[in-house]
XYZ file of C-alpha atoms in Angstrom:
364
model
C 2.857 28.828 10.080
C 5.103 29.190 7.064
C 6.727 25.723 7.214
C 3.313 23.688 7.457
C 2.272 25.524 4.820
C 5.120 24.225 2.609
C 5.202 21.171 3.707
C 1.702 20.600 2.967
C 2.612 21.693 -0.955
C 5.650 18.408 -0.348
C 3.388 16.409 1.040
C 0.630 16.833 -2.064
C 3.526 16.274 -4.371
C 4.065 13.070 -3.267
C 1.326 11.581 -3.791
C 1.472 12.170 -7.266
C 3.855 8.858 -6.942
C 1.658 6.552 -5.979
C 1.605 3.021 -7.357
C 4.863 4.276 -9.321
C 7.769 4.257 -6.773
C 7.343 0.959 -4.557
C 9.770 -0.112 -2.869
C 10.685 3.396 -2.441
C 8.774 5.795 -0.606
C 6.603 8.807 -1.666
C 8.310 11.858 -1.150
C 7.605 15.350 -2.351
C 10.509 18.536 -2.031
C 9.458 22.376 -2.582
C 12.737 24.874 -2.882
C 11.649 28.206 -1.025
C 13.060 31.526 -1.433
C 11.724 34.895 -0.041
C 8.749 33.410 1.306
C 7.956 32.355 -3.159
C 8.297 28.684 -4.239
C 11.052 28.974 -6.951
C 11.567 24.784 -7.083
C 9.723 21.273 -6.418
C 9.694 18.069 -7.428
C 8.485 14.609 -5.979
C 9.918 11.032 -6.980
C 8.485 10.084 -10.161
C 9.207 6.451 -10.385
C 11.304 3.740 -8.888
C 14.959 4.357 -9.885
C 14.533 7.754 -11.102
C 15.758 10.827 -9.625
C 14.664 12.160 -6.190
C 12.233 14.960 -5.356
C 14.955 17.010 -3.806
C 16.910 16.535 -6.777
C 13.947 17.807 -9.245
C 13.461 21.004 -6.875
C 16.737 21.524 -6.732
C 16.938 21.585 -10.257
C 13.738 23.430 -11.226
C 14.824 26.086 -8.230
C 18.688 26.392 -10.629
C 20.457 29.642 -9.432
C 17.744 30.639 -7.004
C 19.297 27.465 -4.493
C 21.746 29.396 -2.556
C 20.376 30.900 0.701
C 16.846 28.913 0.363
C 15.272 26.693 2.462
C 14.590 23.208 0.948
C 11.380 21.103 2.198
C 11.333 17.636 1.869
C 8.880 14.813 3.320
C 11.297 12.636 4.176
C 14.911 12.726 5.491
C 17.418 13.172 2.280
C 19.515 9.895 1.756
C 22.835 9.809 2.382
C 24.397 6.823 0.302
C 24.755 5.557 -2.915
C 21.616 2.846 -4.451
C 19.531 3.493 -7.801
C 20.901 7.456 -7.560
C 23.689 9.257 -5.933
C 22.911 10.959 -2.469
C 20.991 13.707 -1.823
C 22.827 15.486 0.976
C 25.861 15.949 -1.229
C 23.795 17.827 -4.014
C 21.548 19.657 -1.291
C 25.017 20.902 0.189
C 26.688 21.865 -3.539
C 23.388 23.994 -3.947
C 24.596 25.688 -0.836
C 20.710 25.754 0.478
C 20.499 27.365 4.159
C 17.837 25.547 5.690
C 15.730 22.223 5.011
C 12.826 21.414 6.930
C 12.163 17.832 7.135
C 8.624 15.814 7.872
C 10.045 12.965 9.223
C 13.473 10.754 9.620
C 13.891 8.005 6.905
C 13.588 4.789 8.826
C 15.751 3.184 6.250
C 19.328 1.956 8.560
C 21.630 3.128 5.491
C 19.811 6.754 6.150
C 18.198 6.966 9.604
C 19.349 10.266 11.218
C 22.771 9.942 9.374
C 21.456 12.088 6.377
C 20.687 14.991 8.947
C 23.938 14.587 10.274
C 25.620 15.135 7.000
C 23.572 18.323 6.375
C 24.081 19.875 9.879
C 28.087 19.203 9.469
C 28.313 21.347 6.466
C 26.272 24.149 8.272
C 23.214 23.934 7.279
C 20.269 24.561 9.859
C 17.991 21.309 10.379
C 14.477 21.088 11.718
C 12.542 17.997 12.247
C 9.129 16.994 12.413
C 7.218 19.729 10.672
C 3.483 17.511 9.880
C 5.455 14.579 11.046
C 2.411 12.390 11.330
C 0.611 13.060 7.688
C 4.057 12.371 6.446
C 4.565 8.750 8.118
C 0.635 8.061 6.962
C 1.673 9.150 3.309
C 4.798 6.691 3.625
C 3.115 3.603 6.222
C 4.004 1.441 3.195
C 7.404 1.910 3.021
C 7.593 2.138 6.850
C 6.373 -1.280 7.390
C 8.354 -2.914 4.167
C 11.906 -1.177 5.024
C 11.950 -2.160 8.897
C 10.611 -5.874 8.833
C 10.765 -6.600 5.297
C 7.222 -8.101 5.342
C 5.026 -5.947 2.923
C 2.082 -4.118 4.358
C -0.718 -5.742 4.304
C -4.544 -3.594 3.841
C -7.529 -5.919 3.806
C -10.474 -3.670 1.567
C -14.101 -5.108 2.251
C -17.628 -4.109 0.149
C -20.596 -4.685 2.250
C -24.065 -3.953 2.810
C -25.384 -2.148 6.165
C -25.946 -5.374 7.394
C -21.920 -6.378 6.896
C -22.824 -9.143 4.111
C -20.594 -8.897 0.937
C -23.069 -10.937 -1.386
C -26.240 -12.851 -1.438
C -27.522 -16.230 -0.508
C -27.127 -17.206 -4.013
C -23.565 -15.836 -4.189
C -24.554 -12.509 -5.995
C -22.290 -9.507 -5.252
C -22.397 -7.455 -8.306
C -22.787 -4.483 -7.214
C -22.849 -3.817 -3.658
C -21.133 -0.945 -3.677
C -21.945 2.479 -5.708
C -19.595 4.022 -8.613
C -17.190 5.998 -6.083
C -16.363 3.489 -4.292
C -15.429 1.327 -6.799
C -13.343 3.522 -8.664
C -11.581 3.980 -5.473
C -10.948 0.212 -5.381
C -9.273 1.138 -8.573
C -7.022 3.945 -6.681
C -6.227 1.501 -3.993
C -4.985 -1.153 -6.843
C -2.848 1.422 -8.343
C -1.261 2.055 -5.234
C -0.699 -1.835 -4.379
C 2.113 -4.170 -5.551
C 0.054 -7.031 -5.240
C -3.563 -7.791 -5.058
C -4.962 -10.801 -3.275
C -8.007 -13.200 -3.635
C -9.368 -16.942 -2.445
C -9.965 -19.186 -5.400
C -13.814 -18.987 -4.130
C -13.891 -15.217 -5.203
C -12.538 -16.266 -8.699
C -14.968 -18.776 -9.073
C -18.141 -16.512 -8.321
C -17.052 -13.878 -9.745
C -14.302 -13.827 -12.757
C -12.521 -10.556 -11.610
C -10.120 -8.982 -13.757
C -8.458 -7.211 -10.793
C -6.535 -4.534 -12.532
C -6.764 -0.770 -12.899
C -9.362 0.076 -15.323
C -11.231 3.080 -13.930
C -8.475 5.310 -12.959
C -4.777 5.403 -14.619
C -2.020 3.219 -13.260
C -0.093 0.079 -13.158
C -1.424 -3.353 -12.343
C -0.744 -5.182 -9.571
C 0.676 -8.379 -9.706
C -2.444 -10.854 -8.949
C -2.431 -13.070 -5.957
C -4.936 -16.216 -5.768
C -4.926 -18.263 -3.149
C -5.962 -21.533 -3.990
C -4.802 -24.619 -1.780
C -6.575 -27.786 -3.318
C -5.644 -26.438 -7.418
C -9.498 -25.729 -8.154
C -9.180 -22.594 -10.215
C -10.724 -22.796 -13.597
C -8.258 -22.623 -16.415
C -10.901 -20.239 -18.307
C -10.618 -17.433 -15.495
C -10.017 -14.148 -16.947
C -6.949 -13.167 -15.135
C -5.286 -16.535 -16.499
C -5.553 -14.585 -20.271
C -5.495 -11.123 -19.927
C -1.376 -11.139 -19.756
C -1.269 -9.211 -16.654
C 0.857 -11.205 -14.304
C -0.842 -13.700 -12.455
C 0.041 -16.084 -9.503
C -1.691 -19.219 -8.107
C -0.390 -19.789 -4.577
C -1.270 -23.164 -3.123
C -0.791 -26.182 -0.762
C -1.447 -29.359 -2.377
C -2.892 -28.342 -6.215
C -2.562 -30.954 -8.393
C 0.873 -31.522 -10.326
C -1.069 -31.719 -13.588
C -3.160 -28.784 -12.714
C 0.282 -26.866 -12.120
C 1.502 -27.556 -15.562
C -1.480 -26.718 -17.163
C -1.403 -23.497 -15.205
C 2.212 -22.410 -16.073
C 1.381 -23.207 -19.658
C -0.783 -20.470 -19.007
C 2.194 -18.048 -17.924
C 0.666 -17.843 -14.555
C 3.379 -18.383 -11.754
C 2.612 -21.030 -8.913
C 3.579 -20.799 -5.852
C 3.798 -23.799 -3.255
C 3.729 -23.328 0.508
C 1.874 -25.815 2.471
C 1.183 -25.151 6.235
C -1.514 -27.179 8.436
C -4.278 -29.142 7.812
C -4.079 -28.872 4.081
C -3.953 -24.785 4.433
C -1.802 -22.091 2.713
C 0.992 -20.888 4.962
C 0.154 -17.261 4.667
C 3.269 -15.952 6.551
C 5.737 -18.130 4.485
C 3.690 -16.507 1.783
C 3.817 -12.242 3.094
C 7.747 -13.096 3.574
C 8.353 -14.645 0.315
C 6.325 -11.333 -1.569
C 8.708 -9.541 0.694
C 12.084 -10.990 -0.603
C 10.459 -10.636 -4.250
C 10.477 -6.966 -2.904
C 6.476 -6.688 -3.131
C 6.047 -4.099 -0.697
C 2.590 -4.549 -0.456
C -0.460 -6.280 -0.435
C -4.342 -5.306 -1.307
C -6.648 -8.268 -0.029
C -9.964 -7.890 -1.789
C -11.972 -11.572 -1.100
C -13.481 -13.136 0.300
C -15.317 -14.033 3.181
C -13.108 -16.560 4.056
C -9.794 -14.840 2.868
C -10.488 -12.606 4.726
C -10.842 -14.275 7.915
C -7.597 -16.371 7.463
C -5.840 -13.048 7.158
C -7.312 -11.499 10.761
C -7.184 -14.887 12.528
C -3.205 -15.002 11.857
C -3.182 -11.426 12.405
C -1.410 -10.543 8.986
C -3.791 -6.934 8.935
C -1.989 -4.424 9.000
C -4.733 -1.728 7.798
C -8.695 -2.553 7.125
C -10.973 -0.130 4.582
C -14.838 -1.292 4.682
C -16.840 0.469 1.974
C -20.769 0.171 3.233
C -23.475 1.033 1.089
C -26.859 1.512 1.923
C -28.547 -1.135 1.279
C -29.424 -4.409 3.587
C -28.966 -7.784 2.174
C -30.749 -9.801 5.236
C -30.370 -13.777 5.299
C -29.160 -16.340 7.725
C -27.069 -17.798 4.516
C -26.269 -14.488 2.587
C -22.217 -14.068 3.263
C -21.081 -12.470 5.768
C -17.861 -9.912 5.580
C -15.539 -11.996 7.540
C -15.996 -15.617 7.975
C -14.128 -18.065 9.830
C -14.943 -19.151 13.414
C -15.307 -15.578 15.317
C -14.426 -14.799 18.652
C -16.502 -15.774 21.605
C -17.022 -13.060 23.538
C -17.133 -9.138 22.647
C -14.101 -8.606 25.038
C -11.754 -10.952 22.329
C -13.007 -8.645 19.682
C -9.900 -6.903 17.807
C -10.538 -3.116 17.994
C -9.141 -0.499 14.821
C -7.319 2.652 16.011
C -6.776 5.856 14.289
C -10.427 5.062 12.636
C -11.317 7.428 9.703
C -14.791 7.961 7.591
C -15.397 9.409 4.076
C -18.097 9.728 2.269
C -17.854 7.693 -1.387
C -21.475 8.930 -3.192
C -23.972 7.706 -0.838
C -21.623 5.093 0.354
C -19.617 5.065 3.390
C -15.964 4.191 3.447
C -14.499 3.031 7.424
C -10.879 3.056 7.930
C -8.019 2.054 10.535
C -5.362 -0.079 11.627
C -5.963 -3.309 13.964
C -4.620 -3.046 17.745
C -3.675 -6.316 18.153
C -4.168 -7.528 21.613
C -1.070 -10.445 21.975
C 2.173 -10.012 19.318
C 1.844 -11.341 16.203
C-alpha cells in the first residue's frame, strides 16, 4: 500500500532527531507527487522549523495538488514556530496522511480540523502504532508532565550485574554498549545511586556514538559521593540529588558546579516522585536509569518504570553474594510478580537485548 510505504520513509526521518528535539516530538514529513517523493524533512532540533515545513520547502512549486505525509498531526498554534496547518494550506497540498493525532491539548484533533475546513482530504492512522512507539517520550511527558522513565540493565545469564567483589567491567559485549551510548543520546537525563559512582567512576556521557549529553542524575541521600568522581570534573552538567547530605558536603559540591538537589521522603530516603515531577517542570522529558542494583529496585517498588531494556550476555557470574539485577526486598510469591507487555528481543553481537513496558497490576 502506497501510504505505508511513505509513511515508513516519515517515520525513518524522524528518527534522525533523536536526542536533538526533546521536549518536542520526533516527527518526519515526505511531500508526494505522482506517486515520486519531490519533498521531506523531519524536525532537526528543538525550536527549529518543523518537518512539514522542510518538505514543504524542499517540495517548492511541486506543493500544489500533492499529498503531504507527516508522523504526527500538524500543529495548529503559535510556540517556538508559527503553525503548520496555515503553511500546509498556502501550499495548497490536496491530501495529508497522518500517523497519529498529536496528544498535545493546544493541537489534539484541532489541527485536522483546520486542514479539513479549507478542503483538504484527511486520513488518520496510517502505521499509527510505530508512530506512537517512535514518539512514547513525548506521549508520556505532554499528557502528565512526568518524564518517561526507561530503566536499562547489563547482566549475565544468571541476572547478576557484577561480581562478589563488585567487578562489572565488562559484562556486556561492544554492541551493546555502544547502544547504551544510543540510548544516552536519546535521554534528557541519565540516572545513577551514589553506590554505582563509587564502584565504578562512570563518565556517563556519549562517547561511542555522536550526540548530546545528558544531564547526570546521582542519587545520593546520606552526601557520600567522592568529590574526585569523574563526572564532578568533566564540565558536563552534573546533579547530586539527596535527602539529608551534609551542608558542608553541599558546598563543597556546588563549588564543584554540580547542582544539588534536596528532597527528603521516609526513613532517610530520596523522594523519587517529588524528584520525576521536579525533572518534569525543569522540562526533562526523560529519564535513562542505568544503576544499580538497588536503584533499580527503588524505581520498580514505587512503580516509576515506565519501559525496562535488559542487555544479557552470555556468560554466568554464579555466587550467593555476586549482585543481583534488581535488589530490594522482592515479591513473595510468583503471582505478585510485575509482568512486561509488548516484549521485544534483538540480537546485540552475541548478546541479547529484552525489551517492554511494565503492566502494573494496582495504579501508580
Amino acid at each position: 500500500m502506497n501510504d505505508e510505504k511513505f509513511m515508513r520513509v516519515a517515520l525513518k526521518l524522524a528518527q534522525k532527531g533523536q536526542g536533538a528535539v526533546n521536549p518536542n516530538p520526533l516527527v518526519g514529513a515526505v511531500v508526494v507527487k505522482d506517486g515520486i517523493i519531490v519533498g521531506q524533512g523531519y524536525h532537526q532540533k528543538y525550536g527549529g522549523p518543523h518537518a512539514e515545513i522542510t518538505a514543504l520547502e524542499e517540495a517548492g512549486k511541486d506543493t500544489p495538488g500533492a499529498t503531504l505525509y507527516v508522523t504526527l498531526e500538524p500543529c495548529c498554534h503559535h510556540g517556538q514556530t508559527p503553525p503548520c496547518t496555515q503553511q500546509v494550506i498556502v501550499a495548497e497540498i490536496r491530501r495529508v496522511v497522518i500517523a497519529c493525532r498529536d496528544p498535545n491539548p493546544l493541537v489534539n484533533g484541532k489541527g485536522i480540523a483546520g486542514l479539513r475546513k479549507a478542503g483538504i482530504e484527511v486520513t488518520e492512522g496510517v502505521l499509527e502504532e510505530d508512530a506512537r512507539h517512535a514518539n512514547e517520550i513525548f506521549f508520556k511527558f505532554i499528557t502528565t508532565g512526568l518524564p518517561f522513565v526507561h530503566l536499562k540493565l547489563a547482566t549475565s545469564l544468571d541476572g547478576k550485574i557484577a561480581t562478589r567483589t563488585g567487578d562489572s567491567k565488562w559484562i556486556t559485549g561492544e554492541a551493546s554498549r555502544t547502544e547504551a551510548h544510543r540510548l544516552r543520546r536519546k535521554y534528557s537525563a541519565v540516572l545513577v545511586g551514589v553506590g554505582t559512582v563509587i564502584a565504578d567512576d562512570p563518565q556517563l556521557t556519549v562517547r561511542n556514538v555522536s550526540g548530546r549529553n545528558p544531564i547526570r542524575v546521582v542519587l545520593d541521600a546520606e552526601g557520600v559521593i567522592p568529590l574526585k568522581a569523574t563526572l564532578l570534573h568533566d564540565g558536563a552538567p552534573a546533579t547530586v540529588v539527596t535527602s539529608a547530605m551534609p551542608e558542608e558536603k553541599e558546598v563543597a559540591l556546588r563549588s564543584l558546579s554540580t547542582e544539588v538537589w534536596r528532597f527528603p521522603g521516609e526513613e532517610g530516603r530520596i523522594d523519587l516522585a517529588a524528584l520525576l515531577k521536579h525533572l518534569g517542570e525543569k522540562q526533562l522529558d526523560s529519564v535513562l536509569i542505568e544503576g544499580g542494583s538497588e536503584t533499580a529496585a527503588s524505581f520498580l517498588e514505587a512503580r516509576l518504570v515506565d519501559k525496562v531494556s535488559i542487555f544479557v550476555a552470555p556468560i554466568l557470574l554464579g555466587g550467593r553474594d555476586a549482585v543481583p539485577a534488581v535488589g530490594g526486598i522482592g515479591v513473595e510469591c510468583i503471582s505478585d510478580a510485575t509482568p512486561l507487555r509488548n516484549v521485544g528481543v534483538e540480537r546485540m553481537g552475541e548478546d541479547i537485548h529484552i525489551y517492554g513496558y511494565p503492566e502494573w497490576k494496582t495504579a501508580r
